[in-house]
Structures are given as C-alpha cells and as structure tokens.
mmCIF file of C-alpha atoms in Angstrom:
data_model
loop_
_atom_site.group_PDB
_atom_site.id
_atom_site.type_symbol
_atom_site.label_atom_id
_atom_site.label_comp_id
_atom_site.label_asym_id
_atom_site.label_seq_id
_atom_site.Cartn_x
_atom_site.Cartn_y
_atom_site.Cartn_z
ATOM 1 C CA MET A 1 0.000 0.000 0.000
ATOM 2 C CA LYS A 2 1.504 3.272 -1.102
ATOM 3 C CA MET A 3 1.127 6.182 1.328
ATOM 4 C CA HIS A 4 0.837 9.755 0.147
ATOM 5 C CA TYR A 5 1.717 12.628 2.415
ATOM 6 C CA ARG A 6 0.045 15.978 1.896
ATOM 7 C CA LEU A 7 1.229 19.128 3.517
ATOM 8 C CA PRO A 8 -1.583 21.195 4.923
ATOM 9 C CA ALA A 9 -2.577 24.108 2.717
ATOM 10 C CA VAL A 10 -1.879 26.547 5.562
ATOM 11 C CA PHE A 11 1.747 25.390 5.808
ATOM 12 C CA LEU A 12 2.216 25.772 2.055
ATOM 13 C CA ALA A 13 0.705 29.264 2.138
ATOM 14 C CA LEU A 14 3.051 30.299 4.960
ATOM 15 C CA LEU A 15 6.054 28.856 3.158
ATOM 16 C CA ALA A 16 5.143 30.738 -0.017
ATOM 17 C CA GLY A 17 4.651 33.970 1.943
ATOM 18 C CA VAL A 18 8.032 33.707 3.647
ATOM 19 C CA SER A 19 9.829 32.991 0.386
ATOM 20 C CA LEU A 20 8.198 36.046 -1.210
ATOM 21 C CA LEU A 21 9.382 38.284 1.639
ATOM 22 C CA GLY A 22 13.029 37.306 1.171
ATOM 23 C CA PRO A 23 13.869 39.817 -1.583
ATOM 24 C CA PHE A 24 12.527 42.695 0.495
ATOM 25 C CA ASP A 25 15.406 42.324 2.984
ATOM 26 C CA ALA A 26 17.534 44.268 0.495
ATOM 27 C CA LEU A 27 15.192 47.237 0.882
ATOM 28 C CA ALA A 28 16.029 47.695 4.588
ATOM 29 C CA HIS A 29 17.074 51.164 5.712
ATOM 30 C CA SER A 30 20.709 52.220 6.018
ATOM 31 C CA ALA A 31 22.311 54.153 8.854
ATOM 32 C CA ILE A 32 23.466 57.699 8.056
ATOM 33 C CA CYS A 33 25.637 59.943 10.207
ATOM 34 C CA SER A 34 27.606 63.121 9.598
ATOM 35 C CA CYS A 35 29.562 65.369 11.937
ATOM 36 C CA LEU A 36 30.477 69.055 11.977
ATOM 37 C CA ASP A 37 33.238 70.820 13.901
ATOM 38 C CA ASN A 38 31.460 73.665 15.696
ATOM 39 C CA GLY A 39 34.636 75.785 15.867
ATOM 40 C CA ASP A 40 34.456 75.987 19.668
ATOM 41 C CA ASN A 41 36.278 72.717 20.458
ATOM 42 C CA THR A 42 33.036 70.718 20.178
ATOM 43 C CA VAL A 43 31.735 68.462 17.434
ATOM 44 C CA THR A 44 28.069 67.761 16.682
ATOM 45 C CA CYS A 45 27.007 64.626 14.861
ATOM 46 C CA GLU A 46 23.579 64.140 13.331
ATOM 47 C CA GLY A 47 22.264 60.688 12.534
ATOM 48 C CA GLY A 48 19.302 59.016 10.980
ATOM 49 C CA PHE A 49 18.257 56.336 8.543
ATOM 50 C CA SER A 50 17.753 56.286 4.797
ATOM 51 C CA ASP A 51 14.013 55.792 5.252
ATOM 52 C CA GLY A 52 13.823 59.102 7.162
ATOM 53 C CA SER A 53 13.393 57.570 10.611
ATOM 54 C CA SER A 54 14.890 59.171 13.700
ATOM 55 C CA ALA A 55 18.134 58.107 15.342
ATOM 56 C CA ALA A 56 17.056 59.255 18.813
ATOM 57 C CA GLY A 57 18.601 56.923 21.381
ATOM 58 C CA VAL A 58 21.241 55.472 19.034
ATOM 59 C CA ARG A 59 24.582 54.953 20.783
ATOM 60 C CA VAL A 60 27.610 57.007 19.756
ATOM 61 C CA PHE A 61 31.223 56.336 20.747
ATOM 62 C CA VAL A 62 34.291 58.493 20.184
ATOM 63 C CA ARG A 63 37.611 56.620 20.216
ATOM 64 C CA ASP A 64 41.133 58.017 20.105
ATOM 65 C CA SER A 65 44.074 56.651 18.111
ATOM 66 C CA THR A 66 44.733 53.975 20.778
ATOM 67 C CA ASP A 67 41.102 52.752 20.445
ATOM 68 C CA THR A 68 40.253 54.119 23.900
ATOM 69 C CA THR A 69 36.706 55.432 24.246
ATOM 70 C CA VAL A 70 37.036 59.127 25.119
ATOM 71 C CA ALA A 71 33.335 60.068 24.819
ATOM 72 C CA ARG A 72 30.089 58.171 24.644
ATOM 73 C CA GLY A 73 26.422 58.896 24.683
ATOM 74 C CA LYS A 74 23.212 58.628 22.714
ATOM 75 C CA MET A 75 21.609 60.682 20.007
ATOM 76 C CA ASP A 76 19.112 63.116 21.561
ATOM 77 C CA GLU A 77 15.487 63.655 20.505
ATOM 78 C CA ASN A 78 16.776 65.680 17.524
ATOM 79 C CA SER A 79 19.062 62.783 16.465
ATOM 80 C CA GLU A 80 22.132 64.814 17.483
ATOM 81 C CA PHE A 81 25.111 64.138 19.719
ATOM 82 C CA THR A 82 27.639 66.826 20.732
ATOM 83 C CA PHE A 83 30.988 66.077 22.355
ATOM 84 C CA ASP A 84 34.250 67.825 23.237
ATOM 85 C CA LYS A 85 36.689 67.469 20.360
ATOM 86 C CA PRO A 86 39.557 65.169 21.378
ATOM 87 C CA LYS A 87 43.157 66.200 20.830
ATOM 88 C CA GLY A 88 44.789 64.195 18.050
ATOM 89 C CA ALA A 89 43.249 61.537 15.829
ATOM 90 C CA TYR A 90 39.828 60.143 16.676
ATOM 91 C CA THR A 91 36.954 58.160 15.210
ATOM 92 C CA VAL A 92 33.217 58.613 15.763
ATOM 93 C CA ILE A 93 31.129 55.418 15.776
ATOM 94 C CA PHE A 94 27.371 55.692 15.232
ATOM 95 C CA ASP A 95 26.155 52.296 16.483
ATOM 96 C CA ALA A 96 22.547 51.418 15.674
ATOM 97 C CA GLY A 97 23.257 47.676 15.900
ATOM 98 C CA PRO A 98 24.627 44.986 13.592
ATOM 99 C CA GLY A 99 24.671 46.131 9.991
ATOM 100 C CA HIS A 100 23.822 49.688 11.042
ATOM 101 C CA GLN A 101 27.152 51.160 12.111
ATOM 102 C CA VAL A 102 28.868 54.190 10.649
ATOM 103 C CA GLU A 103 32.480 55.120 11.413
ATOM 104 C CA ILE A 104 33.680 58.654 10.762
ATOM 105 C CA ASP A 105 37.361 59.549 10.760
ATOM 106 C CA GLY A 106 37.824 62.770 12.762
ATOM 107 C CA ARG A 107 40.187 64.123 10.072
ATOM 108 C CA SER A 108 37.225 64.322 7.674
ATOM 109 C CA ILE A 109 35.175 66.527 10.028
ATOM 110 C CA VAL A 110 35.315 70.189 9.027
ATOM 111 C CA GLU A 111 33.793 73.478 10.220
#
C-alpha cells in the first residue's frame, strides 16, 4: 500500500509567503551619520536612517588613536550628539546595531 503525504494548505501558504518576503530584505534602511566641527572645540554629529526615521537613542562612541573610548552617549530627541573634540586623531562610531554602524574619521570633520 503506497502512502501519500500531503502538507496542509496553511503550511504551504506560509512557506510561499516567507519565500516572497526574502527579496525585500535588500530594501532595509541604512544608517546615516555626519559630523560638523562647531569651531568651539566641540563636534556635533547628526544621525538618521535612509528611510527618514529618527536616530534618537542610538549609541555614539568616540575613540582616540589607541582605540580608547574618550566620549560616549546617545543621540538626543533631535538625532544629534555633541561632544568635546579630542586632541589628536579620533573616530566617531554611530552604532545602531549589527549592519547599522557608521564610522567617521575625525580628520574628515570640518567646520
């Protein structure tokens, strides 16, 4: 006696739905961050996402040339973070989670 197995229609519908959603992963938003030297020994960085969403609460780290964190905080309600400009080389890291990090070399920040 030959047995036939049938997958329930609901399972097949779910499987088809999940496979159709796969290509949309490429449309996810990207992290964006830029910084400006304020000319008063402070730097302000503004962040956001390519879909226009706010970066309020996103973590920001400032590291010196020895990779020591010299400033840290979170983007405010205006998606901005201001810090005292370190002496020497530094890097700003906008960290919105895996796949959503932006690193800015302090040498590229201008008034």
